[in-house]
Every structure is written in structure tokens, then in C-alpha cells.
Tab-separated table of C-alpha atoms in Angstrom:
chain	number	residue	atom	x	y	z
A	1	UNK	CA	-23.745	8.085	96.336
A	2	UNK	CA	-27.401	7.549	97.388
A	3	UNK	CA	-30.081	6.256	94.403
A	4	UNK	CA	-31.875	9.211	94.077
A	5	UNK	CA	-28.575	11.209	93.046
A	6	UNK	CA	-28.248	8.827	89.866
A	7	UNK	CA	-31.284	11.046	88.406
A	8	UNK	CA	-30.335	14.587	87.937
A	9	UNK	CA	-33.795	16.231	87.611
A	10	UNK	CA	-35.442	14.484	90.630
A	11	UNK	CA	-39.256	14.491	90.596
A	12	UNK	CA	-41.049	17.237	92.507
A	13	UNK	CA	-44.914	15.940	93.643
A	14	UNK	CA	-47.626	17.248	91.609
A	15	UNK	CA	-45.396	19.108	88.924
A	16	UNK	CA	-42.494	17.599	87.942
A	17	UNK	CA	-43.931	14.833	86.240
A	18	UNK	CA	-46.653	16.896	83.904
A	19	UNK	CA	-46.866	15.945	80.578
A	20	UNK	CA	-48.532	17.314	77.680
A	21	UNK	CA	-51.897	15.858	76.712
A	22	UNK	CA	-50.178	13.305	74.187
A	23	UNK	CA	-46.261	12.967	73.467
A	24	UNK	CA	-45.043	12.755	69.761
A	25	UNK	CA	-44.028	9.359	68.842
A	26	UNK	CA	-42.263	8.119	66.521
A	27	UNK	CA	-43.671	5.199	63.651
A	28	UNK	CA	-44.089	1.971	65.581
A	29	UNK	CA	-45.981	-0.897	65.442
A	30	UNK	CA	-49.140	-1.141	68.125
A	31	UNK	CA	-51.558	1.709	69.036
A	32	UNK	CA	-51.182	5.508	69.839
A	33	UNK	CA	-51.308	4.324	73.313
A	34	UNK	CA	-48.394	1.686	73.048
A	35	UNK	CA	-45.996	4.424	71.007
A	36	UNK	CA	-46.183	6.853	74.020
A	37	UNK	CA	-45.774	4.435	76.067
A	38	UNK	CA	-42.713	3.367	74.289
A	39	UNK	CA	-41.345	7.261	74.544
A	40	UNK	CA	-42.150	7.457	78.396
A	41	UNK	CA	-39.962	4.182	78.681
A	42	UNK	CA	-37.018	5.554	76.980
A	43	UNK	CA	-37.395	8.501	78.306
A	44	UNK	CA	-37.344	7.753	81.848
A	45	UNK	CA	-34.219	4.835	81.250
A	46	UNK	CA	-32.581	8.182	79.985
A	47	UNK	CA	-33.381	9.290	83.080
A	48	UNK	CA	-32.374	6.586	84.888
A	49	UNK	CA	-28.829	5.838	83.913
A	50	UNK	CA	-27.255	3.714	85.340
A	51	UNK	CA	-29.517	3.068	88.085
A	52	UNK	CA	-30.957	0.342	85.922
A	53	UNK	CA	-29.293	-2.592	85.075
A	54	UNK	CA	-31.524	-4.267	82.234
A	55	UNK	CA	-33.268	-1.964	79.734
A	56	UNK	CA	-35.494	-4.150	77.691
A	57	UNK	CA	-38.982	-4.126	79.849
A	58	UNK	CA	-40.265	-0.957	81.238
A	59	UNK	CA	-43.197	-1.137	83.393
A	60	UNK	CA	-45.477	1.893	83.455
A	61	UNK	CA	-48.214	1.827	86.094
A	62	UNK	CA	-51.134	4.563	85.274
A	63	UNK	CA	-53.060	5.690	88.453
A	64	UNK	CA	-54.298	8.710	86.428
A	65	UNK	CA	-56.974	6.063	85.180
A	66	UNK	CA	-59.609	3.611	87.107
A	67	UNK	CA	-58.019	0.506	89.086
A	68	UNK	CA	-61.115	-1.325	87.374
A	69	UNK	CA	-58.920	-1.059	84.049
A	70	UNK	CA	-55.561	-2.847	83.048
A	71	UNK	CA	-53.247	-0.136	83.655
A	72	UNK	CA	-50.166	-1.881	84.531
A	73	UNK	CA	-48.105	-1.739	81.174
A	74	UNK	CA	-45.236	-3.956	80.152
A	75	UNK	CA	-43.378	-2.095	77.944
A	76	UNK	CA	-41.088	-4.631	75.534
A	77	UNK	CA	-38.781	-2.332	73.957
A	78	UNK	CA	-37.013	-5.287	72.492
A	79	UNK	CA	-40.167	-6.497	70.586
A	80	UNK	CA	-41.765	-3.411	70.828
A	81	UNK	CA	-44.700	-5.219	72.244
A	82	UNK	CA	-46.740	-3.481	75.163
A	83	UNK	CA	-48.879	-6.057	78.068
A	84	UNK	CA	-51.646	-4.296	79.759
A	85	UNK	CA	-52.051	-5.794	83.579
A	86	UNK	CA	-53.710	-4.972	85.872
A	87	UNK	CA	-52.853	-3.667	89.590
A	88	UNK	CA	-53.780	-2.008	93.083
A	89	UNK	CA	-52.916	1.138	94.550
A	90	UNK	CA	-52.683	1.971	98.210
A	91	UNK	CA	-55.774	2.634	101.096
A	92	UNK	CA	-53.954	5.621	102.076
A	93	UNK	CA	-54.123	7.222	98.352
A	94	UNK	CA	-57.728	5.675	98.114
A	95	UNK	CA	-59.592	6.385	101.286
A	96	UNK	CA	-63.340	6.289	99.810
A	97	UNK	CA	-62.497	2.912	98.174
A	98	UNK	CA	-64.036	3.872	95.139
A	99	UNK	CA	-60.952	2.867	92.746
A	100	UNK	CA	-59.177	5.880	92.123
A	101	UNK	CA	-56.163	7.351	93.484
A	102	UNK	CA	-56.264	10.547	94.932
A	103	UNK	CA	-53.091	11.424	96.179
A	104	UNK	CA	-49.226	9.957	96.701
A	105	UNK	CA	-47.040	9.745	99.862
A	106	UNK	CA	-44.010	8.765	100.399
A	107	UNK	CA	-44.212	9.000	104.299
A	108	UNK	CA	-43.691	5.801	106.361
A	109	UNK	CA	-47.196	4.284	107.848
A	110	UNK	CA	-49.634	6.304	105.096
A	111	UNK	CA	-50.194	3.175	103.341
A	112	UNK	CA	-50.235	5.070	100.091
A	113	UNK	CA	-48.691	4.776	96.682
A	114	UNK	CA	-45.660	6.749	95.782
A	115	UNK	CA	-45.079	8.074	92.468
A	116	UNK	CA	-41.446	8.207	90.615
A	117	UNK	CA	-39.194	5.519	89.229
A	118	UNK	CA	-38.013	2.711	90.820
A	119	UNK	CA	-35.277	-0.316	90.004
A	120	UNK	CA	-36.910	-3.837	91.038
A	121	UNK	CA	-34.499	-6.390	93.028
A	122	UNK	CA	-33.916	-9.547	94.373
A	123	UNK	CA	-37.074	-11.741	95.532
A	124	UNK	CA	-37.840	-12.750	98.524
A	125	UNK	CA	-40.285	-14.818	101.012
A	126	UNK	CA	-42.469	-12.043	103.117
A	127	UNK	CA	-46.415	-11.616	103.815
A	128	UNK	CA	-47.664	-12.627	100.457
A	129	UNK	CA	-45.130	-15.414	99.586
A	130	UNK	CA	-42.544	-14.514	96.652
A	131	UNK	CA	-42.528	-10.682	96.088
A	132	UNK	CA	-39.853	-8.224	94.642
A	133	UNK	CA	-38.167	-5.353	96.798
A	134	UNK	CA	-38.039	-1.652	94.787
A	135	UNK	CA	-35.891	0.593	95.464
A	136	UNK	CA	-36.999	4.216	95.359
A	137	UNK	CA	-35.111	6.396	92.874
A	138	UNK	CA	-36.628	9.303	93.255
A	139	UNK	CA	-37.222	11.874	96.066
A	140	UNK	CA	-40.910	11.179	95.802
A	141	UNK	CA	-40.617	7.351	96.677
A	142	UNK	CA	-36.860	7.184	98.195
A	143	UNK	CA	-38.367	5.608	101.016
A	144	UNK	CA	-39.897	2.548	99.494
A	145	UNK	CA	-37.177	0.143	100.755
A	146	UNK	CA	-38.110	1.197	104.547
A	147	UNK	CA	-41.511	1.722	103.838
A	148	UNK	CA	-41.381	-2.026	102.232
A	149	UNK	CA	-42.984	-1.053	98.766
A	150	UNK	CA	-42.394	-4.533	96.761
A	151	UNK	CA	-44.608	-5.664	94.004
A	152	UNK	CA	-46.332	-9.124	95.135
A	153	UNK	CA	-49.127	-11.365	94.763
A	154	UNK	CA	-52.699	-10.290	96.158
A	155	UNK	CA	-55.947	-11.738	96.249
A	156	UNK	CA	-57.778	-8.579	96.194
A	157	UNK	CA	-55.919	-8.001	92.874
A	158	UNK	CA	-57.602	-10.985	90.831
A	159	UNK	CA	-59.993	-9.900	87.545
A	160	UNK	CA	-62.676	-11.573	89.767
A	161	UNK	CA	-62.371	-9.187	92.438
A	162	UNK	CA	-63.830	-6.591	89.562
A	163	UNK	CA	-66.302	-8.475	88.585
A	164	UNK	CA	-67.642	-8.879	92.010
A	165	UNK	CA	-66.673	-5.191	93.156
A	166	UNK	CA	-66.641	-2.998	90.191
A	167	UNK	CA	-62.712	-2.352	90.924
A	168	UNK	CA	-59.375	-4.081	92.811
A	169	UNK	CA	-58.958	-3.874	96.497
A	170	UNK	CA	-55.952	-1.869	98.036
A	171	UNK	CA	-52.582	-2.419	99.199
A	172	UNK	CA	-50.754	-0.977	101.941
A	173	UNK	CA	-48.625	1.053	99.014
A	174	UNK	CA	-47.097	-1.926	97.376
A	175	UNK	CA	-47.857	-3.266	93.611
A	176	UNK	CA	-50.208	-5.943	93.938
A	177	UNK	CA	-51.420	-7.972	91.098
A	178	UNK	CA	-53.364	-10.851	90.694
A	179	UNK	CA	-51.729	-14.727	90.505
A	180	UNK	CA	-50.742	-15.189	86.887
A	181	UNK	CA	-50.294	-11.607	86.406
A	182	UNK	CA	-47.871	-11.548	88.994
A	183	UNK	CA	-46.154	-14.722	87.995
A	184	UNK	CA	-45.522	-13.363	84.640
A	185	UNK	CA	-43.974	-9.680	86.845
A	186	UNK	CA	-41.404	-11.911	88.043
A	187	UNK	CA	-40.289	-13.744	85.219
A	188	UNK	CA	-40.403	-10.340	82.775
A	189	UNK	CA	-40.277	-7.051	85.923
A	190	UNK	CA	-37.324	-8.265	88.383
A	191	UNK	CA	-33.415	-8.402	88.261
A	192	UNK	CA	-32.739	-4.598	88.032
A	193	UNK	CA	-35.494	-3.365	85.457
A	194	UNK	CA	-37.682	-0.321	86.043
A	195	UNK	CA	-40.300	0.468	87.212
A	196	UNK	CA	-41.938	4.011	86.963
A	197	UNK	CA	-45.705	5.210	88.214
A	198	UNK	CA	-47.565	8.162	87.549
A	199	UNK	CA	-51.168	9.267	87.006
A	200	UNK	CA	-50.752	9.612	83.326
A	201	UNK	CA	-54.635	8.767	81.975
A	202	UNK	CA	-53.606	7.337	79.199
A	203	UNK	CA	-56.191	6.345	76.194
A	204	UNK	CA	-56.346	4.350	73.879
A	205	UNK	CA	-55.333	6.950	71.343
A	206	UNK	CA	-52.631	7.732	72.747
A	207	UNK	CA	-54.087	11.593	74.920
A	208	UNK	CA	-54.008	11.963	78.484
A	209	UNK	CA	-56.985	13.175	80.394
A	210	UNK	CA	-57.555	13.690	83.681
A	211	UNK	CA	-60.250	11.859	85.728
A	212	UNK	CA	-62.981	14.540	84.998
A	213	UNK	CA	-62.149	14.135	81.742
A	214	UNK	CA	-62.268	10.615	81.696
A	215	UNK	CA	-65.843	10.641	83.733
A	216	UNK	CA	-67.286	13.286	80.807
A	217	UNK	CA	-66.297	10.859	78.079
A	218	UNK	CA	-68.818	8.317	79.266
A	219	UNK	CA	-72.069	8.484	76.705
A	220	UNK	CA	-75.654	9.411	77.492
A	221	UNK	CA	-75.822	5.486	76.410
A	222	UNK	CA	-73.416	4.161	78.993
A	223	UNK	CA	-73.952	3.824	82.893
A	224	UNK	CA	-72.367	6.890	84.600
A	225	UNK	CA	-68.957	6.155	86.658
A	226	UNK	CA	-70.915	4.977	90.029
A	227	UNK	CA	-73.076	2.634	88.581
A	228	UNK	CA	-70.125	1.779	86.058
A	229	UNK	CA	-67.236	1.148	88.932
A	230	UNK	CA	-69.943	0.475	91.623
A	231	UNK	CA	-72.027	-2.420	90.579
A	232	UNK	CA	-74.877	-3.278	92.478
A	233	UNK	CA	-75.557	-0.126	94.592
A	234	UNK	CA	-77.372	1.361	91.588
């Protein structure tokens, strides 16, 4: 039986994965954020089955919001603890390098990220030293393994880079994060865990919005998104 079987309502691009501006939650300790976060973890382990082999840290990865922002979530279901990281998307859903994500592919050589739920393996020595191979479980990112989508180490992933830049580089597709960040991924995010992404635009208080939305919510007071993600041109 192939992966993406193990999930009975497979993920259709663009629709599939809509969800209501903020998900009920039920009384937990952290913010409004961290409970729906907790409910999207559960939820898609439901989903899951047994695809998954070890159920106590989600991670969530948010390309609904600005790659300047942590938005890489590791969801402790144990301790009911949530770790905001950061990490990159690919050129191919990012083509104006401006540090959103515009679209997903799962097609071999776009270079872009694929959206869905994946189970992280084994490690392994490729192009940036230690990284972990995914496997896709959904028809949106079944071809991960052949596309070599791994989560690994990057440079161009480092807080600095944002300070410099104003957001994170790109990867070819993979999730890249930064040294430490990526030190703790392995130690916390490998060994049959999951891993699920989706442009979510998750706040703070827990409601989804989409990038317009998110641009709007920026004060008279504040610099506008450009000068904001784009330091330096303004």
C-alpha cells in the first residue's frame, strides 16, 4: 500500500486544506495561537494513522505568514509546550524574493514547496551535511522522496540573514533552518514524527488571515510591508 493511501481524505491544492478563520480549542495552557496549533496537530495525527510512528511533536510550518517571522512551530503535545522557529520556503514558490510564498508544487525540478503532511526519517550525509529525508503523505507532496525534500541546515536560514535582508533566503523546496535551530529539528523532528505545512496565517490570537489581511493590519505608525520586509531600499 503506497503512503498516501494511509490518509483517507487526501489533500486537494488550494481547497482541501481551508480552515475557518480560527478553530475552537479547548482550555490549555499557552496562547490562542499555541491551542490551535495544538488542534491542527491532533487533528492531522488523526489523519495520519499509522503513517506516523511517534506522536508527541508535531511540526507545523505556516507559509500563509512572512518568512521574516518564526513560523516553524514545534508542537509538544506531551508538555503542551509550542517552539516557534524559523524556516525557508522554496525559489520556485517565491520567484520575486520578497519572502512570501505564492504558490506550491509538487512537480520534480520547480524548486518549490509542497504543502500536505509528511513523516520525517532516517538522517543522512547529502549537500548540506546531516539532513532528514520526508516522505510525502499526501497527493500534494507524494513526490518529496524523488524530488529530495529533506529538512537540513542552511546558511541563508540564520536570524542574521533577516537582519541583513529583511527575510530568509530560499531553498530548492526543502526545510531549511538555521544552525541551532536545525540542531534542535533533529534531536526533537526525526525518527517517524510529522511534519505538516500549509499557509495557515496564524496570529497571535489564535485567527487566520490571509496576506492582504496581514499587510492591512500594519498601523499608520508602522513602516508599510516593503520598507518593513525590505530594509534598506526605502
Amino acid at each position: 500500500m503506497k503512503r498516501r493511501d494511509l490518509l483517507k481524505n487526501g489533500l486537494v491544492a488550494g481547497a482541501a486544506l481551508a480552515l475557518p478563520a480560527k478553530l475552537a480549542a479547548q482550555p490549555r495552557a499557552g496562547s490562542a495561537r499555541d491551542r490551535v496549533l495544538f488542534d491542527i496537530a491532533k487533528r492531522e495525527l488523526d489523519r495520519a494513522g499509522d503513517a506516523i510512528w511517534r506522536s508527541d511533536i508535531v511540526g507545523i510550518a505556516d507559509f500563509g505568514v512572512h518568512s521574516a517571522q518564526r513560523r516553524f512551530y514545534f508542537v509538544n503535545l506531551d508538555r503542551e509546550e509550542v517552539n516557534p522557529f524559523h524556516v525557508s520556503h522554496g525559489t520556485g514558490s517565491d520567484p520575486e524574493h520578497d519572502g512570501w510564498l505564492n504558490n506550491y508544487s509538487n512537480v520534480e525540478g520547480s524548486n518549490a514547496t509542497s504543502r500536505g503532511a509528511y513523516v520525517t526519517w532516517e538522517w543522512y550525509q547529502g549537500r548540506y551535511g546531516t539532513s532528514v529525508r520526508l516522505g510525502g503523505l499526501d497527493p500534494t507532496n507524494d513526490a518529496a522522496l524523488r524530488r529530495y525534500i529533506v529538512m537540513h541546515r542552511a546558511a541563508y536560514s540564520e536570524p542574521s540573514h533577516i537582519e541583513r535582508w529583511g527575510r530568509l533566503g530560499r531553498s530548492n523546496g526543502c526545510f531549511a533552518l538555521g544552525e541551532e535551530q536545525f540542531r534542535i529539528a533533529l534531536l526533537n523532528l526525526s525518527g517517524g514524527r510529522l511534519l505538516f505545512a500549509d499557509s495557515l496565517g496564524l496570529q497571535e490570537d489564535g485567527t487566520m488571515l490571509s496576506r492582504e489581511q496581514q499587510l492591512t493590519a500594519l498601523t499608520p505608525n508602522e513602516p508599510s510591508a516593503a520598507q518593513r520586509y525590505n530594509p534598506g531600499a526605502f
